[in-house]
Amino acid sequence: MKRRSFKKTVKVQWNAWPEKQPPYGGFFLITSVDPYGVHKIEMLRYEYFLHSWYYGLKERKNITAWAELPEPYITD
């Protein structure tokens, strides 16, 4: 039996960090690299006035790119 995937594909415009910074603070998708070299996609908060990414009270320094969050699904 063939497995089917019902995942929806969304195109994301990635921006290199720190070459390009977000224009405002808030939550964004980020690409990070863990100590083993594995790339991950997470959602983190960007502090505009500090120009850094935070997870809880810790600043994250292993960020390679960021993107704006996609629009949520809204029923009619």
PDB file of N, CA and C in Angstrom:
ATOM      1  N   MET A   1       0.844  -1.179   0.000  1.00  0.00           N
ATOM      2  CA  MET A   1       0.000   0.000   0.000  1.00  0.00           C
ATOM      3  C   MET A   1       0.892   1.246   0.000  1.00  0.00           C
ATOM      4  N   LYS A   2       0.560   2.179  -0.843  1.00  0.00           N
ATOM      5  CA  LYS A   2       1.337   3.414  -0.961  1.00  0.00           C
ATOM      6  C   LYS A   2       0.889   4.426   0.091  1.00  0.00           C
ATOM      7  N   ARG A   3       1.861   5.041   0.774  1.00  0.00           N
ATOM      8  CA  ARG A   3       1.552   6.082   1.763  1.00  0.00           C
ATOM      9  C   ARG A   3       1.348   7.408   1.058  1.00  0.00           C
ATOM     10  N   ARG A   4       0.409   8.147   1.539  1.00  0.00           N
ATOM     11  CA  ARG A   4       0.151   9.475   0.973  1.00  0.00           C
ATOM     12  C   ARG A   4       0.508  10.540   1.991  1.00  0.00           C
ATOM     13  N   SER A   5       1.021  11.621   1.499  1.00  0.00           N
ATOM     14  CA  SER A   5       1.349  12.749   2.355  1.00  0.00           C
ATOM     15  C   SER A   5       0.328  13.852   2.109  1.00  0.00           C
ATOM     16  N   PHE A   6      -0.220  14.381   3.166  1.00  0.00           N
ATOM     17  CA  PHE A   6      -1.208  15.446   3.056  1.00  0.00           C
ATOM     18  C   PHE A   6      -0.643  16.790   3.485  1.00  0.00           C
ATOM     19  N   LYS A   7       0.668  16.914   3.474  1.00  0.00           N
ATOM     20  CA  LYS A   7       1.300  18.169   3.853  1.00  0.00           C
ATOM     21  C   LYS A   7       1.124  19.195   2.755  1.00  0.00           C
ATOM     22  N   LYS A   8       0.838  20.424   3.150  1.00  0.00           N
ATOM     23  CA  LYS A   8       0.708  21.508   2.185  1.00  0.00           C
ATOM     24  C   LYS A   8       2.066  22.180   2.029  1.00  0.00           C
ATOM     25  N   THR A   9       2.452  22.451   0.807  1.00  0.00           N
ATOM     26  CA  THR A   9       3.723  23.102   0.540  1.00  0.00           C
ATOM     27  C   THR A   9       3.521  24.615   0.528  1.00  0.00           C
ATOM     28  N   VAL A  10       4.349  25.299   1.287  1.00  0.00           N
ATOM     29  CA  VAL A  10       4.300  26.758   1.355  1.00  0.00           C
ATOM     30  C   VAL A  10       5.675  27.279   0.983  1.00  0.00           C
ATOM     31  N   LYS A  11       5.718  28.215   0.032  1.00  0.00           N
ATOM     32  CA  LYS A  11       7.001  28.820  -0.333  1.00  0.00           C
ATOM     33  C   LYS A  11       7.371  29.866   0.710  1.00  0.00           C
ATOM     34  N   VAL A  12       8.619  29.824   1.130  1.00  0.00           N
ATOM     35  CA  VAL A  12       9.113  30.735   2.165  1.00  0.00           C
ATOM     36  C   VAL A  12      10.286  31.507   1.600  1.00  0.00           C
ATOM     37  N   GLN A  13      10.284  32.815   1.798  1.00  0.00           N
ATOM     38  CA  GLN A  13      11.389  33.674   1.374  1.00  0.00           C
ATOM     39  C   GLN A  13      12.385  33.775   2.534  1.00  0.00           C
ATOM     40  N   TRP A  14      13.500  33.045   2.436  1.00  0.00           N
ATOM     41  CA  TRP A  14      14.511  33.069   3.490  1.00  0.00           C
ATOM     42  C   TRP A  14      15.455  34.244   3.292  1.00  0.00           C
ATOM     43  N   ASN A  15      15.876  34.843   4.405  1.00  0.00           N
ATOM     44  CA  ASN A  15      16.809  35.969   4.400  1.00  0.00           C
ATOM     45  C   ASN A  15      18.031  35.580   5.229  1.00  0.00           C
ATOM     46  N   ALA A  16      19.220  35.816   4.694  1.00  0.00           N
ATOM     47  CA  ALA A  16      20.450  35.452   5.391  1.00  0.00           C
ATOM     48  C   ALA A  16      20.618  36.305   6.646  1.00  0.00           C
ATOM     49  N   TRP A  17      20.997  35.676   7.727  1.00  0.00           N
ATOM     50  CA  TRP A  17      21.276  36.357   8.988  1.00  0.00           C
ATOM     51  C   TRP A  17      22.768  36.329   9.199  1.00  0.00           C
ATOM     52  N   PRO A  18      23.454  37.355   9.563  1.00  0.00           N
ATOM     53  CA  PRO A  18      23.011  38.686   9.967  1.00  0.00           C
ATOM     54  C   PRO A  18      23.072  39.721   8.853  1.00  0.00           C
ATOM     55  N   GLU A  19      23.279  39.297   7.595  1.00  0.00           N
ATOM     56  CA  GLU A  19      23.357  40.270   6.497  1.00  0.00           C
ATOM     57  C   GLU A  19      22.083  41.095   6.374  1.00  0.00           C
ATOM     58  N   LYS A  20      20.925  40.448   6.530  1.00  0.00           N
ATOM     59  CA  LYS A  20      19.648  41.155   6.478  1.00  0.00           C
ATOM     60  C   LYS A  20      18.899  40.898   7.774  1.00  0.00           C
ATOM     61  N   GLN A  21      18.452  41.972   8.424  1.00  0.00           N
ATOM     62  CA  GLN A  21      17.757  41.850   9.695  1.00  0.00           C
ATOM     63  C   GLN A  21      16.275  42.115   9.514  1.00  0.00           C
ATOM     64  N   PRO A  22      15.420  41.513  10.359  1.00  0.00           N
ATOM     65  CA  PRO A  22      13.980  41.778  10.266  1.00  0.00           C
ATOM     66  C   PRO A  22      13.675  43.256  10.500  1.00  0.00           C
ATOM     67  N   PRO A  23      12.654  43.810   9.815  1.00  0.00           N
ATOM     68  CA  PRO A  23      12.337  45.236   9.938  1.00  0.00           C
ATOM     69  C   PRO A  23      11.600  45.589  11.227  1.00  0.00           C
ATOM     70  N   TYR A  24      11.159  44.604  11.983  1.00  0.00           N
ATOM     71  CA  TYR A  24      10.423  44.843  13.232  1.00  0.00           C
ATOM     72  C   TYR A  24      10.608  43.631  14.145  1.00  0.00           C
ATOM     73  N   GLY A  25      10.233  43.786  15.401  1.00  0.00           N
ATOM     74  CA  GLY A  25      10.324  42.692  16.357  1.00  0.00           C
ATOM     75  C   GLY A  25       9.110  41.787  16.286  1.00  0.00           C
ATOM     76  N   GLY A  26       9.239  40.597  16.816  1.00  0.00           N
ATOM     77  CA  GLY A  26       8.134  39.656  16.827  1.00  0.00           C
ATOM     78  C   GLY A  26       8.617  38.248  16.544  1.00  0.00           C
ATOM     79  N   PHE A  27       7.675  37.363  16.210  1.00  0.00           N
ATOM     80  CA  PHE A  27       8.008  35.975  15.948  1.00  0.00           C
ATOM     81  C   PHE A  27       8.272  35.738  14.463  1.00  0.00           C
ATOM     82  N   PHE A  28       9.301  34.930  14.181  1.00  0.00           N
ATOM     83  CA  PHE A  28       9.714  34.591  12.828  1.00  0.00           C
ATOM     84  C   PHE A  28      10.124  33.127  12.778  1.00  0.00           C
ATOM     85  N   LEU A  29      10.123  32.556  11.563  1.00  0.00           N
ATOM     86  CA  LEU A  29      10.726  31.247  11.362  1.00  0.00           C
ATOM     87  C   LEU A  29      12.223  31.459  11.231  1.00  0.00           C
ATOM     88  N   ILE A  30      13.007  30.578  11.826  1.00  0.00           N
ATOM     89  CA  ILE A  30      14.454  30.686  11.713  1.00  0.00           C
ATOM     90  C   ILE A  30      15.036  29.338  11.311  1.00  0.00           C
ATOM     91  N   THR A  31      16.174  29.372  10.638  1.00  0.00           N
ATOM     92  CA  THR A  31      16.950  28.173  10.366  1.00  0.00           C
ATOM     93  C   THR A  31      18.165  28.233  11.268  1.00  0.00           C
ATOM     94  N   SER A  32      18.394  27.170  12.025  1.00  0.00           N
ATOM     95  CA  SER A  32      19.542  27.118  12.916  1.00  0.00           C
ATOM     96  C   SER A  32      20.314  25.830  12.665  1.00  0.00           C
ATOM     97  N   VAL A  33      21.555  25.797  13.134  1.00  0.00           N
ATOM     98  CA  VAL A  33      22.405  24.615  13.005  1.00  0.00           C
ATOM     99  C   VAL A  33      22.788  24.171  14.410  1.00  0.00           C
ATOM    100  N   ASP A  34      22.482  22.899  14.739  1.00  0.00           N
ATOM    101  CA  ASP A  34      22.819  22.410  16.076  1.00  0.00           C
ATOM    102  C   ASP A  34      24.292  21.988  16.115  1.00  0.00           C
ATOM    103  N   PRO A  35      24.819  21.633  17.287  1.00  0.00           N
ATOM    104  CA  PRO A  35      26.244  21.283  17.405  1.00  0.00           C
ATOM    105  C   PRO A  35      26.681  20.108  16.531  1.00  0.00           C
ATOM    106  N   TYR A  36      25.733  19.282  16.071  1.00  0.00           N
ATOM    107  CA  TYR A  36      26.063  18.132  15.232  1.00  0.00           C
ATOM    108  C   TYR A  36      25.974  18.451  13.740  1.00  0.00           C
ATOM    109  N   GLY A  37      25.659  19.696  13.391  1.00  0.00           N
ATOM    110  CA  GLY A  37      25.582  20.115  12.001  1.00  0.00           C
ATOM    111  C   GLY A  37      24.235  19.889  11.344  1.00  0.00           C
ATOM    112  N   VAL A  38      23.206  19.584  12.134  1.00  0.00           N
ATOM    113  CA  VAL A  38      21.870  19.346  11.598  1.00  0.00           C
ATOM    114  C   VAL A  38      21.122  20.670  11.509  1.00  0.00           C
ATOM    115  N   HIS A  39      20.541  20.970  10.336  1.00  0.00           N
ATOM    116  CA  HIS A  39      19.770  22.192  10.140  1.00  0.00           C
ATOM    117  C   HIS A  39      18.346  21.980  10.645  1.00  0.00           C
ATOM    118  N   LYS A  40      17.822  22.953  11.393  1.00  0.00           N
ATOM    119  CA  LYS A  40      16.482  22.877  11.959  1.00  0.00           C
ATOM    120  C   LYS A  40      15.707  24.142  11.633  1.00  0.00           C
ATOM    121  N   ILE A  41      14.387  24.010  11.537  1.00  0.00           N
ATOM    122  CA  ILE A  41      13.508  25.166  11.381  1.00  0.00           C
ATOM    123  C   ILE A  41      12.722  25.310  12.671  1.00  0.00           C
ATOM    124  N   GLU A  42      12.760  26.502  13.251  1.00  0.00           N
ATOM    125  CA  GLU A  42      12.082  26.786  14.508  1.00  0.00           C
ATOM    126  C   GLU A  42      11.370  28.129  14.410  1.00  0.00           C
ATOM    127  N   MET A  43      10.540  28.421  15.395  1.00  0.00           N
ATOM    128  CA  MET A  43       9.924  29.734  15.501  1.00  0.00           C
ATOM    129  C   MET A  43      10.513  30.412  16.732  1.00  0.00           C
ATOM    130  N   LEU A  44      11.113  31.592  16.539  1.00  0.00           N
ATOM    131  CA  LEU A  44      11.719  32.337  17.645  1.00  0.00           C
ATOM    132  C   LEU A  44      11.287  33.792  17.610  1.00  0.00           C
ATOM    133  N   ARG A  45      11.477  34.448  18.747  1.00  0.00           N
ATOM    134  CA  ARG A  45      11.162  35.866  18.868  1.00  0.00           C
ATOM    135  C   ARG A  45      12.411  36.696  18.587  1.00  0.00           C
ATOM    136  N   TYR A  46      12.244  37.707  17.743  1.00  0.00           N
ATOM    137  CA  TYR A  46      13.329  38.632  17.434  1.00  0.00           C
ATOM    138  C   TYR A  46      13.118  39.912  18.220  1.00  0.00           C
ATOM    139  N   GLU A  47      14.144  40.342  18.959  1.00  0.00           N
ATOM    140  CA  GLU A  47      14.101  41.596  19.719  1.00  0.00           C
ATOM    141  C   GLU A  47      14.738  42.684  18.861  1.00  0.00           C
ATOM    142  N   TYR A  48      13.886  43.553  18.310  1.00  0.00           N
ATOM    143  CA  TYR A  48      14.337  44.565  17.357  1.00  0.00           C
ATOM    144  C   TYR A  48      15.368  45.518  17.955  1.00  0.00           C
ATOM    145  N   PHE A  49      15.141  46.007  19.163  1.00  0.00           N
ATOM    146  CA  PHE A  49      16.034  47.013  19.745  1.00  0.00           C
ATOM    147  C   PHE A  49      17.356  46.400  20.219  1.00  0.00           C
ATOM    148  N   LEU A  50      17.388  45.086  20.444  1.00  0.00           N
ATOM    149  CA  LEU A  50      18.627  44.408  20.839  1.00  0.00           C
ATOM    150  C   LEU A  50      19.313  43.744  19.646  1.00  0.00           C
ATOM    151  N   HIS A  51      18.611  43.646  18.499  1.00  0.00           N
ATOM    152  CA  HIS A  51      19.114  42.997  17.288  1.00  0.00           C
ATOM    153  C   HIS A  51      19.596  41.575  17.568  1.00  0.00           C
ATOM    154  N   SER A  52      18.755  40.804  18.274  1.00  0.00           N
ATOM    155  CA  SER A  52      19.123  39.426  18.582  1.00  0.00           C
ATOM    156  C   SER A  52      17.884  38.548  18.735  1.00  0.00           C
ATOM    157  N   TRP A  53      18.096  37.237  18.657  1.00  0.00           N
ATOM    158  CA  TRP A  53      17.035  36.238  18.750  1.00  0.00           C
ATOM    159  C   TRP A  53      17.018  35.662  20.152  1.00  0.00           C
ATOM    160  N   TYR A  54      15.815  35.489  20.705  1.00  0.00           N
ATOM    161  CA  TYR A  54      15.701  34.968  22.061  1.00  0.00           C
ATOM    162  C   TYR A  54      14.788  33.766  22.132  1.00  0.00           C
ATOM    163  N   TYR A  55      15.199  32.800  22.957  1.00  0.00           N
ATOM    164  CA  TYR A  55      14.397  31.631  23.289  1.00  0.00           C
ATOM    165  C   TYR A  55      14.305  31.637  24.800  1.00  0.00           C
ATOM    166  N   GLY A  56      13.148  32.000  25.343  1.00  0.00           N
ATOM    167  CA  GLY A  56      13.053  32.192  26.788  1.00  0.00           C
ATOM    168  C   GLY A  56      13.887  33.400  27.158  1.00  0.00           C
ATOM    169  N   LEU A  57      14.831  33.217  28.054  1.00  0.00           N
ATOM    170  CA  LEU A  57      15.723  34.311  28.436  1.00  0.00           C
ATOM    171  C   LEU A  57      17.115  34.166  27.830  1.00  0.00           C
ATOM    172  N   LYS A  58      17.303  33.142  26.992  1.00  0.00           N
ATOM    173  CA  LYS A  58      18.613  32.909  26.394  1.00  0.00           C
ATOM    174  C   LYS A  58      18.673  33.466  24.976  1.00  0.00           C
ATOM    175  N   GLU A  59      19.792  34.089  24.664  1.00  0.00           N
ATOM    176  CA  GLU A  59      20.020  34.576  23.300  1.00  0.00           C
ATOM    177  C   GLU A  59      20.551  33.421  22.454  1.00  0.00           C
ATOM    178  N   ARG A  60      20.030  33.271  21.236  1.00  0.00           N
ATOM    179  CA  ARG A  60      20.472  32.217  20.331  1.00  0.00           C
ATOM    180  C   ARG A  60      21.492  32.782  19.363  1.00  0.00           C
ATOM    181  N   LYS A  61      22.592  32.082  19.157  1.00  0.00           N
ATOM    182  CA  LYS A  61      23.651  32.576  18.290  1.00  0.00           C
ATOM    183  C   LYS A  61      23.916  31.687  17.084  1.00  0.00           C
ATOM    184  N   ASN A  62      23.207  30.565  16.944  1.00  0.00           N
ATOM    185  CA  ASN A  62      23.467  29.642  15.843  1.00  0.00           C
ATOM    186  C   ASN A  62      22.454  29.801  14.708  1.00  0.00           C
ATOM    187  N   ILE A  63      21.934  31.006  14.501  1.00  0.00           N
ATOM    188  CA  ILE A  63      20.938  31.294  13.472  1.00  0.00           C
ATOM    189  C   ILE A  63      21.648  31.557  12.148  1.00  0.00           C
ATOM    190  N   THR A  64      21.124  30.964  11.057  1.00  0.00           N
ATOM    191  CA  THR A  64      21.715  31.206   9.734  1.00  0.00           C
ATOM    192  C   THR A  64      20.782  31.966   8.809  1.00  0.00           C
ATOM    193  N   ALA A  65      19.442  31.881   9.029  1.00  0.00           N
ATOM    194  CA  ALA A  65      18.485  32.566   8.162  1.00  0.00           C
ATOM    195  C   ALA A  65      17.169  32.758   8.914  1.00  0.00           C
ATOM    196  N   TRP A  66      16.353  33.700   8.415  1.00  0.00           N
ATOM    197  CA  TRP A  66      15.037  33.953   9.005  1.00  0.00           C
ATOM    198  C   TRP A  66      14.015  34.192   7.892  1.00  0.00           C
ATOM    199  N   ALA A  67      12.736  34.005   8.234  1.00  0.00           N
ATOM    200  CA  ALA A  67      11.639  34.235   7.287  1.00  0.00           C
ATOM    201  C   ALA A  67      10.399  34.649   8.065  1.00  0.00           C
ATOM    202  N   GLU A  68       9.524  35.404   7.410  1.00  0.00           N
ATOM    203  CA  GLU A  68       8.271  35.788   8.056  1.00  0.00           C
ATOM    204  C   GLU A  68       7.346  34.588   8.146  1.00  0.00           C
ATOM    205  N   LEU A  69       6.473  34.585   9.144  1.00  0.00           N
ATOM    206  CA  LEU A  69       5.521  33.497   9.306  1.00  0.00           C
ATOM    207  C   LEU A  69       4.484  33.539   8.196  1.00  0.00           C
ATOM    208  N   PRO A  70       4.050  32.375   7.699  1.00  0.00           N
ATOM    209  CA  PRO A  70       2.994  32.371   6.673  1.00  0.00           C
ATOM    210  C   PRO A  70       1.652  32.746   7.284  1.00  0.00           C
ATOM    211  N   GLU A  71       0.706  33.114   6.439  1.00  0.00           N
ATOM    212  CA  GLU A  71      -0.638  33.457   6.909  1.00  0.00           C
ATOM    213  C   GLU A  71      -1.346  32.206   7.435  1.00  0.00           C
ATOM    214  N   PRO A  72      -2.102  32.324   8.538  1.00  0.00           N
ATOM    215  CA  PRO A  72      -2.817  31.156   9.062  1.00  0.00           C
ATOM    216  C   PRO A  72      -4.016  30.813   8.191  1.00  0.00           C
ATOM    217  N   TYR A  73      -4.470  29.583   8.295  1.00  0.00           N
ATOM    218  CA  TYR A  73      -5.649  29.126   7.552  1.00  0.00           C
ATOM    219  C   TYR A  73      -6.899  29.672   8.229  1.00  0.00           C
ATOM    220  N   ILE A  74      -7.760  30.318   7.455  1.00  0.00           N
ATOM    221  CA  ILE A  74      -9.005  30.875   7.979  1.00  0.00           C
ATOM    222  C   ILE A  74     -10.155  30.294   7.176  1.00  0.00           C
ATOM    223  N   THR A  75     -11.142  29.711   7.878  1.00  0.00           N
ATOM    224  CA  THR A  75     -12.285  29.147   7.174  1.00  0.00           C
ATOM    225  C   THR A  75     -13.256  30.256   6.747  1.00  0.00           C
ATOM    226  N   ASP A  76     -13.973  30.023   5.676  1.00  0.00           N
ATOM    227  CA  ASP A  76     -14.931  31.028   5.177  1.00  0.00           C
ATOM    228  C   ASP A  76     -16.247  30.936   5.894  1.00  0.00           C
TER     229      ASP A  76
END
